[in-house]
mmCIF file of C-alpha atoms in Angstrom:
data_model
loop_
_atom_site.group_PDB
_atom_site.id
_atom_site.type_symbol
_atom_site.label_atom_id
_atom_site.label_comp_id
_atom_site.label_asym_id
_atom_site.label_seq_id
_atom_site.Cartn_x
_atom_site.Cartn_y
_atom_site.Cartn_z
ATOM 1 C CA UNK V 1 6.606 6.187 -8.025
ATOM 2 C CA UNK V 2 5.560 2.579 -7.728
ATOM 3 C CA UNK V 3 1.881 3.178 -6.967
ATOM 4 C CA UNK V 4 0.409 5.628 -9.438
ATOM 5 C CA UNK V 5 -2.791 5.702 -7.341
ATOM 6 C CA UNK V 6 -0.877 7.627 -4.670
ATOM 7 C CA UNK V 7 -0.527 10.576 -7.052
ATOM 8 C CA UNK V 8 -4.218 11.506 -7.054
ATOM 9 C CA UNK V 9 -3.972 14.090 -4.277
ATOM 10 C CA UNK V 10 -0.956 15.834 -5.777
ATOM 11 C CA UNK V 11 -2.586 15.743 -9.213
ATOM 12 C CA UNK V 12 -5.791 17.289 -7.867
ATOM 13 C CA UNK V 13 -3.909 20.347 -6.586
ATOM 14 C CA UNK V 14 -1.560 20.576 -9.605
ATOM 15 C CA UNK V 15 1.535 19.561 -7.634
ATOM 16 C CA UNK V 16 3.049 17.024 -10.059
ATOM 17 C CA UNK V 17 5.959 17.593 -12.368
ATOM 18 C CA UNK V 18 5.411 17.145 -16.115
ATOM 19 C CA UNK V 19 6.495 13.491 -16.166
ATOM 20 C CA UNK V 20 4.342 12.502 -13.187
ATOM 21 C CA UNK V 21 1.379 14.425 -14.589
ATOM 22 C CA UNK V 22 1.619 12.665 -17.955
ATOM 23 C CA UNK V 23 1.947 9.278 -16.242
ATOM 24 C CA UNK V 24 -1.055 9.948 -14.021
ATOM 25 C CA UNK V 25 -3.208 11.279 -16.855
ATOM 26 C CA UNK V 26 -2.577 8.061 -18.827
ATOM 27 C CA UNK V 27 -3.621 6.147 -15.717
ATOM 28 C CA UNK V 28 -6.795 8.241 -15.332
ATOM 29 C CA UNK V 29 -8.026 7.054 -18.714
ATOM 30 C CA UNK V 30 -8.431 3.541 -17.299
ATOM 31 C CA UNK V 31 -9.094 4.092 -13.594
ATOM 32 C CA UNK V 32 -12.577 5.242 -12.615
ATOM 33 C CA UNK V 33 -11.624 5.094 -8.930
ATOM 34 C CA UNK V 34 -8.845 7.646 -9.392
ATOM 35 C CA UNK V 35 -11.055 9.889 -11.544
ATOM 36 C CA UNK V 36 -13.638 9.902 -8.764
ATOM 37 C CA UNK V 37 -10.983 10.620 -6.139
ATOM 38 C CA UNK V 38 -9.487 13.498 -8.137
ATOM 39 C CA UNK V 39 -12.948 15.013 -8.678
ATOM 40 C CA UNK V 40 -13.702 14.680 -4.972
ATOM 41 C CA UNK V 41 -10.403 16.238 -3.920
ATOM 42 C CA UNK V 42 -10.820 19.120 -6.352
ATOM 43 C CA UNK V 43 -14.323 19.777 -5.008
ATOM 44 C CA UNK V 44 -12.951 19.826 -1.467
ATOM 45 C CA UNK V 45 -10.112 22.175 -2.437
ATOM 46 C CA UNK V 46 -12.638 24.504 -4.067
ATOM 47 C CA UNK V 47 -14.746 24.539 -0.901
ATOM 48 C CA UNK V 48 -11.685 25.329 1.228
ATOM 49 C CA UNK V 49 -10.819 28.266 -1.016
ATOM 50 C CA UNK V 50 -14.259 29.764 -0.382
ATOM 51 C CA UNK V 51 -13.989 29.724 3.417
ATOM 52 C CA UNK V 52 -13.433 32.894 5.354
ATOM 53 C CA UNK V 53 -10.316 32.812 7.537
ATOM 54 C CA UNK V 54 -10.988 32.820 11.259
ATOM 55 C CA UNK V 55 -8.343 34.030 13.673
ATOM 56 C CA UNK V 56 -7.914 31.908 16.794
ATOM 57 C CA UNK V 57 -8.766 33.495 20.085
ATOM 58 C CA UNK V 58 -5.816 34.935 21.980
ATOM 59 C CA UNK V 59 -6.230 32.249 24.664
ATOM 60 C CA UNK V 60 -6.205 29.378 22.151
ATOM 61 C CA UNK V 61 -3.183 30.787 20.330
ATOM 62 C CA UNK V 62 -1.303 31.251 23.573
ATOM 63 C CA UNK V 63 -2.152 27.743 24.806
ATOM 64 C CA UNK V 64 -1.034 26.117 21.566
ATOM 65 C CA UNK V 65 2.219 28.040 21.439
ATOM 66 C CA UNK V 66 2.914 27.112 25.057
ATOM 67 C CA UNK V 67 2.070 23.428 24.634
ATOM 68 C CA UNK V 68 3.915 22.969 21.361
ATOM 69 C CA UNK V 69 7.183 23.612 23.156
ATOM 70 C CA UNK V 70 6.528 20.541 25.316
ATOM 71 C CA UNK V 71 6.060 18.118 22.427
ATOM 72 C CA UNK V 72 9.123 16.033 21.689
ATOM 73 C CA UNK V 73 9.444 15.178 18.010
ATOM 74 C CA UNK V 74 9.585 11.472 17.360
ATOM 75 C CA UNK V 75 12.734 10.086 15.764
ATOM 76 C CA UNK V 76 12.413 8.922 12.172
ATOM 77 C CA UNK V 77 11.276 5.364 11.676
ATOM 78 C CA UNK V 78 13.999 3.132 10.315
ATOM 79 C CA UNK V 79 12.879 0.202 8.244
ATOM 80 C CA UNK V 80 15.368 -2.571 7.659
ATOM 81 C CA UNK V 81 15.431 -3.697 4.050
ATOM 82 C CA UNK V 82 16.632 -7.208 3.441
ATOM 83 C CA UNK V 83 17.577 -8.480 -0.011
#
């Protein structure tokens, strides 16, 4: 990974492998911005875990399932890399 800052979200939810985790933890020692972001993301994840699940209404579920069939997936973006 070229930008270690991009690992903060995965680190906050314990989704890094051992090598990435060690790399990011070394980075955290020197980066207050990433420490703040990790703390913020962990707080948000904790709040989400405390929410009660809410089932969608039958009408909303039906509408979404009907409309999703009409959405055409976009093709992948191709970026030309020049030496």
